[in-house]
Short mmCIF file of C-alpha atoms in Angstrom, two decimals:
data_model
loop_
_atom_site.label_atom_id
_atom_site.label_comp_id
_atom_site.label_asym_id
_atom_site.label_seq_id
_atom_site.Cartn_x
_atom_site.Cartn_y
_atom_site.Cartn_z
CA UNK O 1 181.10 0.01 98.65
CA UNK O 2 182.90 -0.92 101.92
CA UNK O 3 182.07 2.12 104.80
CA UNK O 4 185.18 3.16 107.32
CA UNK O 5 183.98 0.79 109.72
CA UNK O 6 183.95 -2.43 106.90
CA UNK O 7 187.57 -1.43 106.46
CA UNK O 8 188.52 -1.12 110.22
CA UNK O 9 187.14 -4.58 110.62
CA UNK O 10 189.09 -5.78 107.67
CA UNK O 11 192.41 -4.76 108.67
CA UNK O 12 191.71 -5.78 112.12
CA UNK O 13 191.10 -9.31 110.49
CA UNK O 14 194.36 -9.31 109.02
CA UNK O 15 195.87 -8.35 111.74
CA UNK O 16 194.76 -11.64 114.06
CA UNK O 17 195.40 -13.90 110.93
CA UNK O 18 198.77 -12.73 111.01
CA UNK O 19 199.02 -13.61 114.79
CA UNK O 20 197.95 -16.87 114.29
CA UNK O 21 193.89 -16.72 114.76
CA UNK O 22 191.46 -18.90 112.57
CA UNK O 23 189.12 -17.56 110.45
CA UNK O 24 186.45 -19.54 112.72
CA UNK O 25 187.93 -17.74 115.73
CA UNK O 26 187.60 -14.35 113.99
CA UNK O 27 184.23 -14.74 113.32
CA UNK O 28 183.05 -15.38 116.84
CA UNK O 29 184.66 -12.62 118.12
CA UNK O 30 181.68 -10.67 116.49
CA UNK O 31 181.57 -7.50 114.79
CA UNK O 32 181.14 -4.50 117.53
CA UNK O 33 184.58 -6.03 119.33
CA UNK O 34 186.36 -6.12 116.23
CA UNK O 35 185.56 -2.12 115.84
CA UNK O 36 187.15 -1.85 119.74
CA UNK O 37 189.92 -3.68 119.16
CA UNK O 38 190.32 -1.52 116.12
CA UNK O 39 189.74 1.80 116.54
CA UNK O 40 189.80 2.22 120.89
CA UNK O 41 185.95 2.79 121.17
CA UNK O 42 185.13 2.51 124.74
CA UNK O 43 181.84 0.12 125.00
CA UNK O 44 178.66 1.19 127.00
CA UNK O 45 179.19 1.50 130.73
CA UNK O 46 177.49 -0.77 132.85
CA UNK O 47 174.27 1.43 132.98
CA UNK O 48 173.82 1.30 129.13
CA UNK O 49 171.22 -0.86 127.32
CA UNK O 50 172.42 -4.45 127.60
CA UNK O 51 172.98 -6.16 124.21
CA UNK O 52 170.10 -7.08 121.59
CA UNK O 53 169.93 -10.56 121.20
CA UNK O 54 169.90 -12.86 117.92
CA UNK O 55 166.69 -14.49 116.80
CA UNK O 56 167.05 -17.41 115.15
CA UNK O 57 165.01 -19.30 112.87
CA UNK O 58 163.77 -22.99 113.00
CA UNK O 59 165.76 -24.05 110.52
CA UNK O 60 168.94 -22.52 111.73
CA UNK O 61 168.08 -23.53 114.98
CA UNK O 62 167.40 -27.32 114.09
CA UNK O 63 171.02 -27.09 112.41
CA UNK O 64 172.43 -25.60 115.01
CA UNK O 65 171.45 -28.99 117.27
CA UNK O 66 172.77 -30.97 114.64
CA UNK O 67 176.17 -29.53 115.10
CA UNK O 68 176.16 -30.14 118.81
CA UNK O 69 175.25 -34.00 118.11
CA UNK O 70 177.93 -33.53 116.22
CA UNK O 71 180.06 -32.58 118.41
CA UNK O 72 179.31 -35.05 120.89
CA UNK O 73 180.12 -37.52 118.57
CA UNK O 74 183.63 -36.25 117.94
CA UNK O 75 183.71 -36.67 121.50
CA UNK O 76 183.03 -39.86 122.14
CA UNK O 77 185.66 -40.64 118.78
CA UNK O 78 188.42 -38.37 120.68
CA UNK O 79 188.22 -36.52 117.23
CA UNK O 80 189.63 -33.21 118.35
CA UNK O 81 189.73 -32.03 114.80
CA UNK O 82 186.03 -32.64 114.20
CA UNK O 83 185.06 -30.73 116.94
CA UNK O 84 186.95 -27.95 116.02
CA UNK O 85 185.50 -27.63 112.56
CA UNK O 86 182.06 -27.77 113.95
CA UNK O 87 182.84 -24.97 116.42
CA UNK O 88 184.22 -23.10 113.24
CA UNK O 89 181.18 -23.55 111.19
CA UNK O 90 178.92 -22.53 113.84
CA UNK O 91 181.12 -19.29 115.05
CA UNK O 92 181.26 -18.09 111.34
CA UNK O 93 177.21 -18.60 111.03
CA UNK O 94 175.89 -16.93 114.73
CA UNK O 95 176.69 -14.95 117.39
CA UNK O 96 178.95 -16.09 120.35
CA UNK O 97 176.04 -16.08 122.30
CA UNK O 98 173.80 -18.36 120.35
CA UNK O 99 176.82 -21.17 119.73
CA UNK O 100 177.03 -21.08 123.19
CA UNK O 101 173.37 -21.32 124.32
CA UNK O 102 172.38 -23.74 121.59
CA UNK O 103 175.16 -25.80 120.68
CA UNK O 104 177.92 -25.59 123.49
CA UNK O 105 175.67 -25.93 126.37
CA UNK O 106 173.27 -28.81 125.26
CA UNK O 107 176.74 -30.79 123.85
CA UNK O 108 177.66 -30.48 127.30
CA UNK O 109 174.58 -31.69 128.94
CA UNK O 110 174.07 -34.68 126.69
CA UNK O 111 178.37 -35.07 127.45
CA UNK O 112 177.75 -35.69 131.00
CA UNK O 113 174.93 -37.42 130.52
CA UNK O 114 176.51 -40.04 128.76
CA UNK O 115 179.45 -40.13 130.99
CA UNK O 116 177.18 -40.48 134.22
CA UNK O 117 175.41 -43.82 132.40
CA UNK O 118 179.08 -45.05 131.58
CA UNK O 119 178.85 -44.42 127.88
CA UNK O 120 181.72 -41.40 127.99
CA UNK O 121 184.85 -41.96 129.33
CA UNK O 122 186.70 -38.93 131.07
CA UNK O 123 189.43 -38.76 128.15
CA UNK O 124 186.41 -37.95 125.93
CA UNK O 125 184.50 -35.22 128.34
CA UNK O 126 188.57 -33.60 128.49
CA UNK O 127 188.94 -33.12 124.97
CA UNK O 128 185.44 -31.90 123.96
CA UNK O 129 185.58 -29.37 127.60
CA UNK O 130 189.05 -28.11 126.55
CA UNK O 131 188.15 -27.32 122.95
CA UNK O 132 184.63 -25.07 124.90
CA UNK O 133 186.89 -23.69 127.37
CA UNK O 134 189.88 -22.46 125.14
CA UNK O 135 186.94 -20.58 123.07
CA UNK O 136 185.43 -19.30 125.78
CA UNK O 137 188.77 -17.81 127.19
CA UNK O 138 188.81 -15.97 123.92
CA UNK O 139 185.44 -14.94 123.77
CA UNK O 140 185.73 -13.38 127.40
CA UNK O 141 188.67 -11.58 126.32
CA UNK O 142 187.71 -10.16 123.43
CA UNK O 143 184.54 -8.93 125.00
CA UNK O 144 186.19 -7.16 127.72
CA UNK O 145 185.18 -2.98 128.12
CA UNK O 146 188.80 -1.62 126.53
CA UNK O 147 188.35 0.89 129.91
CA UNK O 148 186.08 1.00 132.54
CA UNK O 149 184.90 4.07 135.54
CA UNK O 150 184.38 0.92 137.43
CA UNK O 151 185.52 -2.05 139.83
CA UNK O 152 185.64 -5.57 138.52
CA UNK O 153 183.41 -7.86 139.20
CA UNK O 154 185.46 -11.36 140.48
CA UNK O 155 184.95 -14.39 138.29
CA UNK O 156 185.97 -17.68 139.76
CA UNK O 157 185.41 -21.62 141.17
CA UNK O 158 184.97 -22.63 144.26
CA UNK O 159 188.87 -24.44 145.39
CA UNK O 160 188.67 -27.74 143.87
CA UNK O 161 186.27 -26.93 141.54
CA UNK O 162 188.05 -27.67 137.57
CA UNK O 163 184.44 -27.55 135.67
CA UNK O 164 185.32 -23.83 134.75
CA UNK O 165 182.90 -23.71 131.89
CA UNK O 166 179.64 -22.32 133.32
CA UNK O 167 182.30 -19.83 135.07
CA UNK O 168 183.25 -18.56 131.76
CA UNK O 169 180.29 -18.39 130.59
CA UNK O 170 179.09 -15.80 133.26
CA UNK O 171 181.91 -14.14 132.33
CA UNK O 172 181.24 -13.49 129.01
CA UNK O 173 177.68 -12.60 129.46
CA UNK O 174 178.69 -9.92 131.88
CA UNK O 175 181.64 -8.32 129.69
CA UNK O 176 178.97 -8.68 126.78
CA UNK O 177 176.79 -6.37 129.22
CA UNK O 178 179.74 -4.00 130.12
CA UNK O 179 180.83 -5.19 133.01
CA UNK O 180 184.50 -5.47 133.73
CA UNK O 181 184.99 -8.94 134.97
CA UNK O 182 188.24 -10.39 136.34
CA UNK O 183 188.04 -14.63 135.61
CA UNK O 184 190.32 -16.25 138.32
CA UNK O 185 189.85 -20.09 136.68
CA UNK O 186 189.36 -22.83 138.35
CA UNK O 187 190.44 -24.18 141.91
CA UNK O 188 190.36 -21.08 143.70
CA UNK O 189 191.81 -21.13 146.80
CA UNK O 190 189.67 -18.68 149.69
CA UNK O 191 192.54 -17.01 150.99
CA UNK O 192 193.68 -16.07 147.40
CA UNK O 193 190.25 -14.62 146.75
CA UNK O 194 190.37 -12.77 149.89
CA UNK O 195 193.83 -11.41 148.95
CA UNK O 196 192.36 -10.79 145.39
CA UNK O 197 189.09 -8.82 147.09
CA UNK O 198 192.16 -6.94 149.08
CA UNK O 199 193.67 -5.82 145.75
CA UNK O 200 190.93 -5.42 143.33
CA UNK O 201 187.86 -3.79 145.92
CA UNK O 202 185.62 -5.43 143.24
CA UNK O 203 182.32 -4.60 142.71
CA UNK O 204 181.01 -8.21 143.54
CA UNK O 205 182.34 -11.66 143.68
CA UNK O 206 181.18 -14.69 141.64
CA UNK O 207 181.61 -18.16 142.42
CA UNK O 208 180.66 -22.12 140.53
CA UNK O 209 180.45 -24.98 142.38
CA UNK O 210 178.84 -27.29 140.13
CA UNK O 211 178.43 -30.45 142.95
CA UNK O 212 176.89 -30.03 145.70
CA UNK O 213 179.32 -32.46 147.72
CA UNK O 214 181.55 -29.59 146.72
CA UNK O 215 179.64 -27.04 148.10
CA UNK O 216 178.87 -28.50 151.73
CA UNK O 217 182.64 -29.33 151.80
CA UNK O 218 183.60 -25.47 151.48
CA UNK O 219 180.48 -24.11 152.67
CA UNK O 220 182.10 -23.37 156.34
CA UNK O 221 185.13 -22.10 154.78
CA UNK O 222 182.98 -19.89 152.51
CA UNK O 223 181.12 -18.23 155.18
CA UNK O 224 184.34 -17.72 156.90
CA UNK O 225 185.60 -15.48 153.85
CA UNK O 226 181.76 -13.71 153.33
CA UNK O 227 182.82 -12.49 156.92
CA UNK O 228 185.74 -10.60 156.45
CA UNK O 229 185.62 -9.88 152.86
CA UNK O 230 181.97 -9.65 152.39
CA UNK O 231 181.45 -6.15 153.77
CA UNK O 232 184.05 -4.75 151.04
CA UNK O 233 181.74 -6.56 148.69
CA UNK O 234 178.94 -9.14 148.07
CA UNK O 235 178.93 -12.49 147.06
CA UNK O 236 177.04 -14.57 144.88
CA UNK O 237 177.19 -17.95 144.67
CA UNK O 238 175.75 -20.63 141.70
CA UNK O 239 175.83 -23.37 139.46
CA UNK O 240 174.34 -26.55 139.60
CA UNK O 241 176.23 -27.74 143.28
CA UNK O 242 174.94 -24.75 144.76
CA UNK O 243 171.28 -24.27 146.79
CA UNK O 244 168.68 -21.74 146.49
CA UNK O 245 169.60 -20.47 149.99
CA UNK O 246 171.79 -21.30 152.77
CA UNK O 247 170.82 -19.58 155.76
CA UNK O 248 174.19 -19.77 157.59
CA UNK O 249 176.12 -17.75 154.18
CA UNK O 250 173.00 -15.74 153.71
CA UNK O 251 173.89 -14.31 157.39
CA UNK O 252 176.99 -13.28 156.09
CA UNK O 253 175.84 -11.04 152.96
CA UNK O 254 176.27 -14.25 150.64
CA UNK O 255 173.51 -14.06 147.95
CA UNK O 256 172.76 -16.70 145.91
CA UNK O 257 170.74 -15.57 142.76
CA UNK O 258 167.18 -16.15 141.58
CA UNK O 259 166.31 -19.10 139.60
CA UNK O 260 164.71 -17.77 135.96
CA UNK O 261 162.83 -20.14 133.17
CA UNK O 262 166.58 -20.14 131.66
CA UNK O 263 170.05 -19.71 132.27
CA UNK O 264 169.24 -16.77 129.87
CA UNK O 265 167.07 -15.14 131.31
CA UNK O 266 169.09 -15.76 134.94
CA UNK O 267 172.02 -14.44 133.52
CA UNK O 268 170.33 -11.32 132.12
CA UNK O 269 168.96 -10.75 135.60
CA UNK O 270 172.36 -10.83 137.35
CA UNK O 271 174.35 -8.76 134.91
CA UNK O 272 171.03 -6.07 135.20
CA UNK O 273 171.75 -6.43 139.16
CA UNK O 274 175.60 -6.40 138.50
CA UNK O 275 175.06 -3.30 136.41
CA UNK O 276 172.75 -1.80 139.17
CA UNK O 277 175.37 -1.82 142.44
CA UNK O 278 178.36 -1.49 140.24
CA UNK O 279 181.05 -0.03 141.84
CA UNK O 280 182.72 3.65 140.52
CA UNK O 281 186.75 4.19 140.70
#
């Protein structure tokens, strides 16, 4: 026998076939945001318990890695279809969180691996980045609180920063926590953030900078922004261009936030911060 709930999911389903959604798109959206979407429920506020996570066997686990070799494959044949099916397969079979950690994220790594030794060209790193990004764009979405008693939380890159995907995934792993997160993409300028910080009063402001030639070459411009903008909130900066401290931003309120044994376990930390110094309406 179905319960209310099976049936609110299933006509939710419908509903996103009908607007064009794959089944394999469906299915990672996961079953508590298919019962927002459906019925209105508002999800825990940002001082609820975060979100169990999934445990996952060896042998679902071992498959899982097979599907990101997979995937890197495809890459490397520019076989956007491929990809796709294995991002299907794995969304219908685990939680958004656990394609993510253990298929997304290592494809990536062993991605730009191959591309730093000269084995990957760019066209290949493109098509296998855009297929992670355009499900992580949905992901974030459909995680988002439907309202929220509090300011957002600024999600963006530092301004000519286009790797977006470690961006996202913040992103997702805060809304997943009930945080209301605004993503601003990639490329952000600093005077559109501050104008953003002007609008929004967030709670806190993210930012990626995944090279650290990247970082040094906005660093001054950065601490700049912490100045003015900082006091109306604080900012946090990571990703793999960015240092464990940096005593000029750290004299302007910048915060950049403690290394864990894995990105997990990091990101649990912030979002239990985020959640912490939230900001009310």
């Amino acid at each position: 026998m179905y319960t209310e709930e099976d049936l609110q999911i299933l006509l939710r389903v419908r509903e996103l076939i009908r607007q064009g959604r794959s089944i394999g798109e469906i299915a990672g959206v996961g079953r508590e945001a298919l019962l927002r979407e459906s019925d209105g429920r508002v999800p825990e506020r940002p001082g609820g318990p975060p979100p169990k996570r999934e445990k996952l066997g060896a042998e679902t686990l071992g498959e899982l890695h097979d599907q990101s070799e997979q995937i890197v494959a495809a890459a490397l044949a520019m076989d956007q279809r491929s990809i796709d099916r294995a991002l299907d397969e794995c969304f219908s079979r685990v939680s958004p969180e656990s394609v993510i950690f253990e298929v997304i994220e290592p494809a990536t790594r062993s991605i730009g691996e191959l591309w730093a030794a000269g084995k990957c060209s760019v066209a290949s790193e493109h098509i296998a980045t855009g297929a992670f990004v355009h499900r992580l764009l949905k992901l974030v979405e459909s995680a988002a609180p439907v309202r929220s008693d509090h300011r957002p939380v600024i999600v963006s890159c530092f301004p000519d920063e286009y790797h977006q995907l470690g961006a996202l995934i913040v992103s997702y792993h805060l809304s997943r926590h009930g945080l209301r997160v605004s993503y601003m993409g990639a490329a952000l300028p600093f005077e559109d953030l501050e104008s953003a910080c002007d609008v929004l009063r967030p709670s806190a402001v993210l930012l990626s900078a995944t090279r650290p030639a990247l970082f040094q070459l906005h660093r001054k411009a950065l601490a700049e922004t912490a100045r003015r903008a900082g006091r109306r909130a604080p900012f946090y900066v990571g990703g793999q261009g960015a240092p464990q401290s940096d005593p000029l931003l750290e004299h302007f309120g910048v915060r950049f936030p403690a290394k864990a044994g894995s990105q997990r376990e990091a990101l649990d930390g912030l979002a239990e911060e985020l959640r912490e110094t939230a900001v009310a309406i």
